[in-house]
Amino acid sequence: MARLVLLVVFGVLGLTAIACSSAKPTPVPISSPAVHVVTTIYPAVYFTQRVGGDRIRLTSIVPTGAHAHDFEPRPSDLAAISKADLVVYVSEFFETWMSRALESAGSSVMAVEAAHIEDEHGTTGEKDGHGHGHDQADPHVWLNPHEAIEMVERIRDALIEVDPEGRDTFEANADSLIAELESLESRMSQALEGCRIKTAVVSHEAYGHLLEDFGVEQAGLSGLEAEEAASPATIARIVDLMREQGIRHVLAEPVVNEKLVAQIAETVGATVLPLHPLEYLTSAEAAAGSTYFTIMDRNLESLQTALDCP
């Protein structure tokens, strides 16, 4: 028995010596992600998850199907932000509440604004807390693959800063995602070349970044705010425009201005085609496994038809 006690004592002393040793322990693989990232709307969620992969634990504080314009962080959201290693959002031109949320959370958490958007005066930063701000800068940059690549690069760099050991993973994942975005950009350039129609009639004007590289203008029933009601003058202008230019399609996003879009299409004998702003996924889209790329491909098909491309 005495011998057994001595063995136990020496064993404990040995473990204590190891624990107190100044030598660095051999890294042990962790079973759960090391980095907690809080995100907001769908583009930030999708790009961050693709780049972070298994090294991150991601929390989206904007619910599926919700519009960021109407969202206000709850106390639980502020708590999540305060405990995060990194917060990824698109832009203060879109998540106009983010600065207030970061301040209210009382946290020194690192935050990255994935899209750098300038208003008409060349400035960036927080607006009035409602809508898209006084200068109506268009924040829908993720619809342009080239600008989406810049978002991915900023997210990659931020993840490397908070988790340097994950550099190889983040860089490889970002390279893969960027290659897909470059392929999408190439497909768009080929598909939208030489189109007869140069104006896209849309349910709301979220598509400037998507169309700008192809010489196509947008005419919207509402402006940057999807919920903004179209005036009788705007409706009359859209109808006249469609008749004058021979526009036979209205491009509409899910659940926005559906009745009005249908009425205008019926008035001019046009067809309604889907065009998704990708600010969000509906619950049905999420359940069906829709992604940024599957929806962008559908957007491209709709644009080819609506713009009468060869």
PDB file of C-alpha atoms in Angstrom:
ATOM      1  CA  MET A   1       0.000   0.000   0.000  1.00  0.00           C
ATOM      2  CA  ALA A   2       2.818   2.408   0.899  1.00  0.00           C
ATOM      3  CA  ARG A   3       4.393   1.795  -2.488  1.00  0.00           C
ATOM      4  CA  LEU A   4       1.099   2.581  -4.212  1.00  0.00           C
ATOM      5  CA  VAL A   5       0.764   5.858  -2.298  1.00  0.00           C
ATOM      6  CA  LEU A   6       4.303   6.853  -3.254  1.00  0.00           C
ATOM      7  CA  LEU A   7       3.599   6.132  -6.923  1.00  0.00           C
ATOM      8  CA  VAL A   8       0.490   8.293  -6.813  1.00  0.00           C
ATOM      9  CA  VAL A   9       2.370  11.124  -5.086  1.00  0.00           C
ATOM     10  CA  PHE A  10       5.207  11.015  -7.594  1.00  0.00           C
ATOM     11  CA  GLY A  11       2.692  10.910 -10.422  1.00  0.00           C
ATOM     12  CA  VAL A  12       0.949  14.025  -9.153  1.00  0.00           C
ATOM     13  CA  LEU A  13       4.266  15.795  -8.644  1.00  0.00           C
ATOM     14  CA  GLY A  14       5.278  14.866 -12.173  1.00  0.00           C
ATOM     15  CA  LEU A  15       2.076  16.309 -13.636  1.00  0.00           C
ATOM     16  CA  THR A  16       2.526  19.456 -11.557  1.00  0.00           C
ATOM     17  CA  ALA A  17       6.061  19.871 -12.833  1.00  0.00           C
ATOM     18  CA  ILE A  18       4.866  19.527 -16.409  1.00  0.00           C
ATOM     19  CA  ALA A  19       2.086  22.059 -15.845  1.00  0.00           C
ATOM     20  CA  CYS A  20       4.500  24.546 -14.294  1.00  0.00           C
ATOM     21  CA  SER A  21       7.201  24.052 -16.900  1.00  0.00           C
ATOM     22  CA  SER A  22       8.077  27.062 -19.028  1.00  0.00           C
ATOM     23  CA  ALA A  23       8.256  24.842 -22.115  1.00  0.00           C
ATOM     24  CA  LYS A  24       5.433  25.412 -24.615  1.00  0.00           C
ATOM     25  CA  PRO A  25       2.949  22.526 -24.724  1.00  0.00           C
ATOM     26  CA  THR A  26       2.408  20.604 -27.930  1.00  0.00           C
ATOM     27  CA  PRO A  27      -0.653  22.083 -29.710  1.00  0.00           C
ATOM     28  CA  VAL A  28      -3.705  19.885 -29.330  1.00  0.00           C
ATOM     29  CA  PRO A  29      -6.315  19.921 -32.113  1.00  0.00           C
ATOM     30  CA  ILE A  30      -9.544  21.558 -30.977  1.00  0.00           C
ATOM     31  CA  SER A  31     -12.890  19.977 -31.676  1.00  0.00           C
ATOM     32  CA  SER A  32     -14.825  23.249 -31.898  1.00  0.00           C
ATOM     33  CA  PRO A  33     -14.130  26.431 -33.929  1.00  0.00           C
ATOM     34  CA  ALA A  34     -11.789  28.854 -32.204  1.00  0.00           C
ATOM     35  CA  VAL A  35     -13.209  32.088 -33.640  1.00  0.00           C
ATOM     36  CA  HIS A  36     -16.702  33.404 -32.918  1.00  0.00           C
ATOM     37  CA  VAL A  37     -17.909  35.686 -35.713  1.00  0.00           C
ATOM     38  CA  VAL A  38     -21.130  37.714 -35.634  1.00  0.00           C
ATOM     39  CA  THR A  39     -22.587  38.726 -38.999  1.00  0.00           C
ATOM     40  CA  THR A  40     -25.640  40.543 -40.292  1.00  0.00           C
ATOM     41  CA  ILE A  41     -27.290  40.229 -43.715  1.00  0.00           C
ATOM     42  CA  TYR A  42     -26.978  37.348 -46.163  1.00  0.00           C
ATOM     43  CA  PRO A  43     -23.959  38.479 -48.245  1.00  0.00           C
ATOM     44  CA  ALA A  44     -21.925  38.974 -45.068  1.00  0.00           C
ATOM     45  CA  VAL A  45     -23.112  35.617 -43.743  1.00  0.00           C
ATOM     46  CA  TYR A  46     -22.375  33.689 -46.944  1.00  0.00           C
ATOM     47  CA  PHE A  47     -18.971  35.184 -47.728  1.00  0.00           C
ATOM     48  CA  THR A  48     -17.807  34.906 -44.115  1.00  0.00           C
ATOM     49  CA  GLN A  49     -18.870  31.280 -43.803  1.00  0.00           C
ATOM     50  CA  ARG A  50     -17.196  30.375 -47.088  1.00  0.00           C
ATOM     51  CA  VAL A  51     -13.906  32.017 -46.071  1.00  0.00           C
ATOM     52  CA  GLY A  52     -13.957  30.978 -42.411  1.00  0.00           C
ATOM     53  CA  GLY A  53     -15.028  27.394 -42.972  1.00  0.00           C
ATOM     54  CA  ASP A  54     -14.631  25.064 -40.005  1.00  0.00           C
ATOM     55  CA  ARG A  55     -12.390  27.480 -38.115  1.00  0.00           C
ATOM     56  CA  ILE A  56     -15.236  29.825 -37.209  1.00  0.00           C
ATOM     57  CA  ARG A  57     -18.484  29.662 -35.278  1.00  0.00           C
ATOM     58  CA  LEU A  58     -20.880  32.024 -37.004  1.00  0.00           C
ATOM     59  CA  THR A  59     -23.873  33.832 -35.528  1.00  0.00           C
ATOM     60  CA  SER A  60     -26.164  35.917 -37.739  1.00  0.00           C
ATOM     61  CA  ILE A  61     -28.132  38.466 -35.736  1.00  0.00           C
ATOM     62  CA  VAL A  62     -30.459  39.361 -38.641  1.00  0.00           C
ATOM     63  CA  PRO A  63     -33.062  36.566 -38.923  1.00  0.00           C
ATOM     64  CA  THR A  64     -33.669  34.671 -42.165  1.00  0.00           C
ATOM     65  CA  GLY A  65     -36.032  36.620 -44.404  1.00  0.00           C
ATOM     66  CA  ALA A  66     -35.684  39.849 -42.416  1.00  0.00           C
ATOM     67  CA  HIS A  67     -34.832  43.178 -44.033  1.00  0.00           C
ATOM     68  CA  ALA A  68     -31.875  45.002 -42.539  1.00  0.00           C
ATOM     69  CA  HIS A  69     -33.658  48.338 -43.016  1.00  0.00           C
ATOM     70  CA  ASP A  70     -36.255  47.438 -40.383  1.00  0.00           C
ATOM     71  CA  PHE A  71     -33.961  45.522 -38.059  1.00  0.00           C
ATOM     72  CA  GLU A  72     -33.071  46.773 -34.596  1.00  0.00           C
ATOM     73  CA  PRO A  73     -30.637  44.784 -32.451  1.00  0.00           C
ATOM     74  CA  ARG A  74     -32.136  43.129 -29.388  1.00  0.00           C
ATOM     75  CA  PRO A  75     -30.326  42.912 -26.038  1.00  0.00           C
ATOM     76  CA  SER A  76     -29.350  39.338 -26.935  1.00  0.00           C
ATOM     77  CA  ASP A  77     -27.814  40.617 -30.183  1.00  0.00           C
ATOM     78  CA  LEU A  78     -25.797  43.219 -28.310  1.00  0.00           C
ATOM     79  CA  ALA A  79     -24.616  40.487 -25.950  1.00  0.00           C
ATOM     80  CA  ALA A  80     -23.540  38.351 -28.907  1.00  0.00           C
ATOM     81  CA  ILE A  81     -21.624  41.290 -30.374  1.00  0.00           C
ATOM     82  CA  SER A  82     -19.862  41.984 -27.077  1.00  0.00           C
ATOM     83  CA  LYS A  83     -18.650  38.377 -26.872  1.00  0.00           C
ATOM     84  CA  ALA A  84     -17.584  38.024 -30.510  1.00  0.00           C
ATOM     85  CA  ASP A  85     -14.018  37.845 -31.732  1.00  0.00           C
ATOM     86  CA  LEU A  86     -15.056  39.561 -34.958  1.00  0.00           C
ATOM     87  CA  VAL A  87     -18.139  41.336 -36.313  1.00  0.00           C
ATOM     88  CA  VAL A  88     -18.615  41.355 -40.094  1.00  0.00           C
ATOM     89  CA  TYR A  89     -21.164  43.664 -41.698  1.00  0.00           C
ATOM     90  CA  VAL A  90     -21.617  45.092 -45.185  1.00  0.00           C
ATOM     91  CA  SER A  91     -21.680  48.858 -44.737  1.00  0.00           C
ATOM     92  CA  GLU A  92     -22.948  51.620 -42.504  1.00  0.00           C
ATOM     93  CA  PHE A  93     -24.883  52.738 -45.564  1.00  0.00           C
ATOM     94  CA  PHE A  94     -26.896  49.525 -45.144  1.00  0.00           C
ATOM     95  CA  GLU A  95     -26.681  48.397 -41.521  1.00  0.00           C
ATOM     96  CA  THR A  96     -27.143  51.972 -40.341  1.00  0.00           C
ATOM     97  CA  TRP A  97     -27.603  50.727 -36.776  1.00  0.00           C
ATOM     98  CA  MET A  98     -24.214  49.010 -36.518  1.00  0.00           C
ATOM     99  CA  SER A  99     -22.225  51.869 -34.988  1.00  0.00           C
ATOM    100  CA  ARG A 100     -24.867  52.309 -32.305  1.00  0.00           C
ATOM    101  CA  ALA A 101     -24.926  48.561 -31.699  1.00  0.00           C
ATOM    102  CA  LEU A 102     -21.155  48.382 -31.275  1.00  0.00           C
ATOM    103  CA  GLU A 103     -21.227  51.348 -28.926  1.00  0.00           C
ATOM    104  CA  SER A 104     -24.161  49.964 -26.921  1.00  0.00           C
ATOM    105  CA  ALA A 105     -22.471  46.599 -26.593  1.00  0.00           C
ATOM    106  CA  GLY A 106     -19.644  48.381 -24.805  1.00  0.00           C
ATOM    107  CA  SER A 107     -17.158  46.108 -26.471  1.00  0.00           C
ATOM    108  CA  SER A 108     -13.728  46.484 -27.964  1.00  0.00           C
ATOM    109  CA  VAL A 109     -14.564  43.704 -30.414  1.00  0.00           C
ATOM    110  CA  MET A 110     -12.956  43.964 -33.827  1.00  0.00           C
ATOM    111  CA  ALA A 111     -15.440  44.899 -36.571  1.00  0.00           C
ATOM    112  CA  VAL A 112     -14.916  44.932 -40.331  1.00  0.00           C
ATOM    113  CA  GLU A 113     -16.987  46.882 -42.844  1.00  0.00           C
ATOM    114  CA  ALA A 114     -16.734  44.520 -45.811  1.00  0.00           C
ATOM    115  CA  ALA A 115     -17.862  47.015 -48.458  1.00  0.00           C
ATOM    116  CA  HIS A 116     -16.320  50.456 -48.794  1.00  0.00           C
ATOM    117  CA  ILE A 117     -19.053  52.614 -50.304  1.00  0.00           C
ATOM    118  CA  GLU A 118     -18.790  56.290 -51.138  1.00  0.00           C
ATOM    119  CA  ASP A 119     -21.751  58.621 -51.415  1.00  0.00           C
ATOM    120  CA  GLU A 120     -21.993  61.322 -54.053  1.00  0.00           C
ATOM    121  CA  HIS A 121     -19.659  63.495 -51.988  1.00  0.00           C
ATOM    122  CA  GLY A 122     -16.992  60.792 -51.743  1.00  0.00           C
ATOM    123  CA  THR A 123     -17.529  60.229 -48.023  1.00  0.00           C
ATOM    124  CA  THR A 124     -18.233  57.071 -46.060  1.00  0.00           C
ATOM    125  CA  GLY A 125     -19.710  56.468 -42.666  1.00  0.00           C
ATOM    126  CA  GLU A 126     -22.875  56.301 -40.621  1.00  0.00           C
ATOM    127  CA  LYS A 127     -26.004  57.922 -41.942  1.00  0.00           C
ATOM    128  CA  ASP A 128     -29.162  58.988 -40.129  1.00  0.00           C
ATOM    129  CA  GLY A 129     -30.080  55.553 -38.823  1.00  0.00           C
ATOM    130  CA  HIS A 130     -32.967  55.004 -41.216  1.00  0.00           C
ATOM    131  CA  GLY A 131     -32.962  53.613 -44.708  1.00  0.00           C
ATOM    132  CA  HIS A 132     -29.821  54.107 -46.755  1.00  0.00           C
ATOM    133  CA  GLY A 133     -28.904  57.588 -45.624  1.00  0.00           C
ATOM    134  CA  HIS A 134     -29.294  61.161 -46.807  1.00  0.00           C
ATOM    135  CA  ASP A 135     -27.179  60.809 -49.914  1.00  0.00           C
ATOM    136  CA  GLN A 136     -28.823  57.551 -50.983  1.00  0.00           C
ATOM    137  CA  ALA A 137     -25.576  55.740 -51.663  1.00  0.00           C
ATOM    138  CA  ASP A 138     -26.374  52.343 -53.161  1.00  0.00           C
ATOM    139  CA  PRO A 139     -25.013  49.660 -50.802  1.00  0.00           C
ATOM    140  CA  HIS A 140     -25.895  46.606 -52.929  1.00  0.00           C
ATOM    141  CA  VAL A 141     -22.288  46.104 -54.011  1.00  0.00           C
ATOM    142  CA  TRP A 142     -22.355  42.312 -53.590  1.00  0.00           C
ATOM    143  CA  LEU A 143     -24.417  42.051 -56.804  1.00  0.00           C
ATOM    144  CA  ASN A 144     -21.318  43.049 -58.768  1.00  0.00           C
ATOM    145  CA  PRO A 145     -18.859  40.113 -58.713  1.00  0.00           C
ATOM    146  CA  HIS A 146     -15.816  42.397 -58.894  1.00  0.00           C
ATOM    147  CA  GLU A 147     -16.952  44.342 -55.835  1.00  0.00           C
ATOM    148  CA  ALA A 148     -17.927  41.100 -54.110  1.00  0.00           C
ATOM    149  CA  ILE A 149     -14.314  39.962 -54.528  1.00  0.00           C
ATOM    150  CA  GLU A 150     -13.164  43.054 -52.641  1.00  0.00           C
ATOM    151  CA  MET A 151     -15.592  42.164 -49.838  1.00  0.00           C
ATOM    152  CA  VAL A 152     -14.172  38.647 -49.662  1.00  0.00           C
ATOM    153  CA  GLU A 153     -10.616  39.992 -49.458  1.00  0.00           C
ATOM    154  CA  ARG A 154     -11.495  42.294 -46.546  1.00  0.00           C
ATOM    155  CA  ILE A 155     -13.225  39.453 -44.701  1.00  0.00           C
ATOM    156  CA  ARG A 156     -10.213  37.179 -45.310  1.00  0.00           C
ATOM    157  CA  ASP A 157      -7.789  39.776 -43.970  1.00  0.00           C
ATOM    158  CA  ALA A 158      -9.916  40.384 -40.864  1.00  0.00           C
ATOM    159  CA  LEU A 159     -10.124  36.668 -40.091  1.00  0.00           C
ATOM    160  CA  ILE A 160      -6.355  36.326 -40.454  1.00  0.00           C
ATOM    161  CA  GLU A 161      -5.892  39.204 -38.021  1.00  0.00           C
ATOM    162  CA  VAL A 162      -8.031  37.589 -35.311  1.00  0.00           C
ATOM    163  CA  ASP A 163      -6.798  34.040 -36.022  1.00  0.00           C
ATOM    164  CA  PRO A 164      -3.275  34.108 -37.532  1.00  0.00           C
ATOM    165  CA  GLU A 165      -2.935  30.333 -37.230  1.00  0.00           C
ATOM    166  CA  GLY A 166      -5.801  29.965 -39.671  1.00  0.00           C
ATOM    167  CA  ARG A 167      -4.092  31.964 -42.416  1.00  0.00           C
ATOM    168  CA  ASP A 168      -3.610  29.014 -44.778  1.00  0.00           C
ATOM    169  CA  THR A 169      -7.234  27.942 -44.411  1.00  0.00           C
ATOM    170  CA  PHE A 170      -8.626  31.440 -44.871  1.00  0.00           C
ATOM    171  CA  GLU A 171      -6.444  32.170 -47.883  1.00  0.00           C
ATOM    172  CA  ALA A 172      -7.293  28.871 -49.576  1.00  0.00           C
ATOM    173  CA  ASN A 173     -11.016  29.303 -48.943  1.00  0.00           C
ATOM    174  CA  ALA A 174     -10.937  32.901 -50.156  1.00  0.00           C
ATOM    175  CA  ASP A 175      -9.035  31.912 -53.311  1.00  0.00           C
ATOM    176  CA  SER A 176     -11.672  29.275 -54.085  1.00  0.00           C
ATOM    177  CA  LEU A 177     -14.524  31.745 -53.567  1.00  0.00           C
ATOM    178  CA  ILE A 178     -12.798  34.447 -55.615  1.00  0.00           C
ATOM    179  CA  ALA A 179     -12.328  31.979 -58.479  1.00  0.00           C
ATOM    180  CA  GLU A 180     -16.082  31.321 -58.462  1.00  0.00           C
ATOM    181  CA  LEU A 181     -16.803  35.049 -58.468  1.00  0.00           C
ATOM    182  CA  GLU A 182     -14.421  35.581 -61.375  1.00  0.00           C
ATOM    183  CA  SER A 183     -16.184  32.809 -63.278  1.00  0.00           C
ATOM    184  CA  LEU A 184     -19.546  34.455 -62.577  1.00  0.00           C
ATOM    185  CA  GLU A 185     -18.197  37.800 -63.765  1.00  0.00           C
ATOM    186  CA  SER A 186     -17.007  36.181 -66.999  1.00  0.00           C
ATOM    187  CA  ARG A 187     -20.381  34.515 -67.599  1.00  0.00           C
ATOM    188  CA  MET A 188     -22.177  37.793 -67.008  1.00  0.00           C
ATOM    189  CA  SER A 189     -19.910  39.679 -69.410  1.00  0.00           C
ATOM    190  CA  GLN A 190     -20.558  37.151 -72.158  1.00  0.00           C
ATOM    191  CA  ALA A 191     -24.297  36.825 -71.546  1.00  0.00           C
ATOM    192  CA  LEU A 192     -25.056  40.550 -71.325  1.00  0.00           C
ATOM    193  CA  GLU A 193     -23.058  41.719 -74.335  1.00  0.00           C
ATOM    194  CA  GLY A 194     -24.947  43.316 -77.220  1.00  0.00           C
ATOM    195  CA  CYS A 195     -28.354  43.433 -75.543  1.00  0.00           C
ATOM    196  CA  ARG A 196     -31.064  45.370 -77.401  1.00  0.00           C
ATOM    197  CA  ILE A 197     -32.811  46.807 -74.337  1.00  0.00           C
ATOM    198  CA  LYS A 198     -30.726  49.277 -72.316  1.00  0.00           C
ATOM    199  CA  THR A 199     -33.162  49.923 -69.466  1.00  0.00           C
ATOM    200  CA  ALA A 200     -34.201  47.377 -66.839  1.00  0.00           C
ATOM    201  CA  VAL A 201     -37.570  48.051 -65.221  1.00  0.00           C
ATOM    202  CA  VAL A 202     -37.220  46.841 -61.630  1.00  0.00           C
ATOM    203  CA  SER A 203     -39.390  46.703 -58.533  1.00  0.00           C
ATOM    204  CA  HIS A 204     -36.855  48.785 -56.608  1.00  0.00           C
ATOM    205  CA  GLU A 205     -33.569  50.412 -57.545  1.00  0.00           C
ATOM    206  CA  ALA A 206     -31.130  48.006 -55.932  1.00  0.00           C
ATOM    207  CA  TYR A 207     -29.319  46.999 -59.101  1.00  0.00           C
ATOM    208  CA  GLY A 208     -27.044  49.874 -60.055  1.00  0.00           C
ATOM    209  CA  HIS A 209     -23.879  47.952 -59.138  1.00  0.00           C
ATOM    210  CA  LEU A 210     -25.146  44.865 -60.970  1.00  0.00           C
ATOM    211  CA  LEU A 211     -25.898  46.729 -64.213  1.00  0.00           C
ATOM    212  CA  GLU A 212     -23.256  49.466 -64.303  1.00  0.00           C
ATOM    213  CA  ASP A 213     -20.631  47.443 -66.179  1.00  0.00           C
ATOM    214  CA  PHE A 214     -23.015  46.651 -69.031  1.00  0.00           C
ATOM    215  CA  GLY A 215     -24.298  50.107 -69.942  1.00  0.00           C
ATOM    216  CA  VAL A 216     -27.764  49.312 -68.611  1.00  0.00           C
ATOM    217  CA  GLU A 217     -29.831  51.770 -66.585  1.00  0.00           C
ATOM    218  CA  GLN A 218     -32.513  50.838 -64.078  1.00  0.00           C
ATOM    219  CA  ALA A 219     -35.990  52.343 -63.791  1.00  0.00           C
ATOM    220  CA  GLY A 220     -37.544  51.446 -60.455  1.00  0.00           C
ATOM    221  CA  LEU A 221     -41.044  51.550 -59.051  1.00  0.00           C
ATOM    222  CA  SER A 222     -39.381  52.537 -55.793  1.00  0.00           C
ATOM    223  CA  GLY A 223     -35.941  53.839 -54.957  1.00  0.00           C
ATOM    224  CA  LEU A 224     -33.333  52.175 -52.767  1.00  0.00           C
ATOM    225  CA  GLU A 225     -36.020  51.479 -50.171  1.00  0.00           C
ATOM    226  CA  ALA A 226     -37.994  48.452 -51.370  1.00  0.00           C
ATOM    227  CA  GLU A 227     -40.938  49.349 -49.138  1.00  0.00           C
ATOM    228  CA  GLU A 228     -41.216  52.868 -50.553  1.00  0.00           C
ATOM    229  CA  ALA A 229     -44.610  53.384 -52.227  1.00  0.00           C
ATOM    230  CA  ALA A 230     -44.559  54.273 -55.915  1.00  0.00           C
ATOM    231  CA  SER A 231     -46.282  57.558 -56.736  1.00  0.00           C
ATOM    232  CA  PRO A 232     -48.858  57.819 -59.535  1.00  0.00           C
ATOM    233  CA  ALA A 233     -46.351  59.940 -61.471  1.00  0.00           C
ATOM    234  CA  THR A 234     -43.701  57.225 -61.163  1.00  0.00           C
ATOM    235  CA  ILE A 235     -46.120  54.553 -62.331  1.00  0.00           C
ATOM    236  CA  ALA A 236     -47.140  56.649 -65.336  1.00  0.00           C
ATOM    237  CA  ARG A 237     -43.490  57.306 -66.192  1.00  0.00           C
ATOM    238  CA  ILE A 238     -42.647  53.591 -66.041  1.00  0.00           C
ATOM    239  CA  VAL A 239     -45.612  52.663 -68.247  1.00  0.00           C
ATOM    240  CA  ASP A 240     -44.682  55.320 -70.821  1.00  0.00           C
ATOM    241  CA  LEU A 241     -41.041  54.205 -70.770  1.00  0.00           C
ATOM    242  CA  MET A 242     -41.952  50.585 -71.373  1.00  0.00           C
ATOM    243  CA  ARG A 243     -44.192  51.477 -74.291  1.00  0.00           C
ATOM    244  CA  GLU A 244     -41.667  53.855 -75.868  1.00  0.00           C
ATOM    245  CA  GLN A 245     -38.711  51.446 -75.623  1.00  0.00           C
ATOM    246  CA  GLY A 246     -40.604  48.236 -76.279  1.00  0.00           C
ATOM    247  CA  ILE A 247     -39.760  46.820 -72.854  1.00  0.00           C
ATOM    248  CA  ARG A 248     -41.674  43.570 -72.383  1.00  0.00           C
ATOM    249  CA  HIS A 249     -40.543  42.504 -68.924  1.00  0.00           C
ATOM    250  CA  VAL A 250     -40.658  43.777 -65.350  1.00  0.00           C
ATOM    251  CA  LEU A 251     -37.954  42.464 -63.019  1.00  0.00           C
ATOM    252  CA  ALA A 252     -39.247  41.954 -59.494  1.00  0.00           C
ATOM    253  CA  GLU A 253     -37.840  40.604 -56.257  1.00  0.00           C
ATOM    254  CA  PRO A 254     -39.722  38.250 -53.915  1.00  0.00           C
ATOM    255  CA  VAL A 255     -42.669  39.699 -51.951  1.00  0.00           C
ATOM    256  CA  VAL A 256     -42.050  43.345 -52.880  1.00  0.00           C
ATOM    257  CA  ASN A 257     -44.668  45.424 -54.738  1.00  0.00           C
ATOM    258  CA  GLU A 258     -46.173  42.207 -56.122  1.00  0.00           C
ATOM    259  CA  LYS A 259     -49.645  43.589 -56.858  1.00  0.00           C
ATOM    260  CA  LEU A 260     -48.326  46.798 -58.389  1.00  0.00           C
ATOM    261  CA  VAL A 261     -45.802  44.926 -60.521  1.00  0.00           C
ATOM    262  CA  ALA A 262     -48.555  42.623 -61.785  1.00  0.00           C
ATOM    263  CA  GLN A 263     -50.810  45.586 -62.603  1.00  0.00           C
ATOM    264  CA  ILE A 264     -48.114  47.378 -64.587  1.00  0.00           C
ATOM    265  CA  ALA A 265     -47.194  44.207 -66.452  1.00  0.00           C
ATOM    266  CA  GLU A 266     -50.847  43.662 -67.350  1.00  0.00           C
ATOM    267  CA  THR A 267     -51.248  47.274 -68.475  1.00  0.00           C
ATOM    268  CA  VAL A 268     -48.455  47.034 -71.045  1.00  0.00           C
ATOM    269  CA  GLY A 269     -48.738  43.333 -71.823  1.00  0.00           C
ATOM    270  CA  ALA A 270     -45.430  42.500 -70.165  1.00  0.00           C
ATOM    271  CA  THR A 271     -44.137  39.471 -68.276  1.00  0.00           C
ATOM    272  CA  VAL A 272     -42.815  39.509 -64.714  1.00  0.00           C
ATOM    273  CA  LEU A 273     -39.395  37.898 -64.195  1.00  0.00           C
ATOM    274  CA  PRO A 274     -37.572  37.314 -60.883  1.00  0.00           C
ATOM    275  CA  LEU A 275     -34.603  39.486 -59.919  1.00  0.00           C
ATOM    276  CA  HIS A 276     -33.239  38.954 -56.429  1.00  0.00           C
ATOM    277  CA  PRO A 277     -31.305  41.648 -54.501  1.00  0.00           C
ATOM    278  CA  LEU A 278     -29.731  39.005 -52.231  1.00  0.00           C
ATOM    279  CA  GLU A 279     -30.063  41.191 -49.164  1.00  0.00           C
ATOM    280  CA  TYR A 280     -31.700  38.156 -47.587  1.00  0.00           C
ATOM    281  CA  LEU A 281     -32.903  34.646 -48.309  1.00  0.00           C
ATOM    282  CA  THR A 282     -36.534  33.788 -47.703  1.00  0.00           C
ATOM    283  CA  SER A 283     -37.207  30.828 -45.430  1.00  0.00           C
ATOM    284  CA  ALA A 284     -38.218  28.776 -48.476  1.00  0.00           C
ATOM    285  CA  GLU A 285     -35.001  29.670 -50.319  1.00  0.00           C
ATOM    286  CA  ALA A 286     -32.885  28.764 -47.320  1.00  0.00           C
ATOM    287  CA  ALA A 287     -34.714  25.444 -46.922  1.00  0.00           C
ATOM    288  CA  ALA A 288     -34.222  24.695 -50.622  1.00  0.00           C
ATOM    289  CA  GLY A 289     -30.459  25.186 -50.334  1.00  0.00           C
ATOM    290  CA  SER A 290     -30.313  28.338 -52.465  1.00  0.00           C
ATOM    291  CA  THR A 291     -27.001  30.187 -52.369  1.00  0.00           C
ATOM    292  CA  TYR A 292     -25.489  33.414 -53.626  1.00  0.00           C
ATOM    293  CA  PHE A 293     -24.378  31.682 -56.813  1.00  0.00           C
ATOM    294  CA  THR A 294     -27.588  29.797 -57.612  1.00  0.00           C
ATOM    295  CA  ILE A 295     -29.582  33.000 -57.228  1.00  0.00           C
ATOM    296  CA  MET A 296     -27.098  35.078 -59.222  1.00  0.00           C
ATOM    297  CA  ASP A 297     -27.369  32.537 -62.039  1.00  0.00           C
ATOM    298  CA  ARG A 298     -31.166  32.938 -61.994  1.00  0.00           C
ATOM    299  CA  ASN A 299     -30.720  36.709 -61.990  1.00  0.00           C
ATOM    300  CA  LEU A 300     -28.520  36.417 -65.054  1.00  0.00           C
ATOM    301  CA  GLU A 301     -31.123  34.324 -66.886  1.00  0.00           C
ATOM    302  CA  SER A 302     -33.800  36.919 -66.133  1.00  0.00           C
ATOM    303  CA  LEU A 303     -31.593  39.779 -67.308  1.00  0.00           C
ATOM    304  CA  GLN A 304     -30.754  38.011 -70.561  1.00  0.00           C
ATOM    305  CA  THR A 305     -34.443  37.655 -71.327  1.00  0.00           C
ATOM    306  CA  ALA A 306     -35.527  41.097 -70.128  1.00  0.00           C
ATOM    307  CA  LEU A 307     -32.746  42.936 -71.978  1.00  0.00           C
ATOM    308  CA  ASP A 308     -33.232  40.900 -75.167  1.00  0.00           C
ATOM    309  CA  CYS A 309     -29.643  39.693 -75.304  1.00  0.00           C
ATOM    310  CA  PRO A 310     -28.418  37.565 -78.239  1.00  0.00           C
TER     311      PRO A 310
END
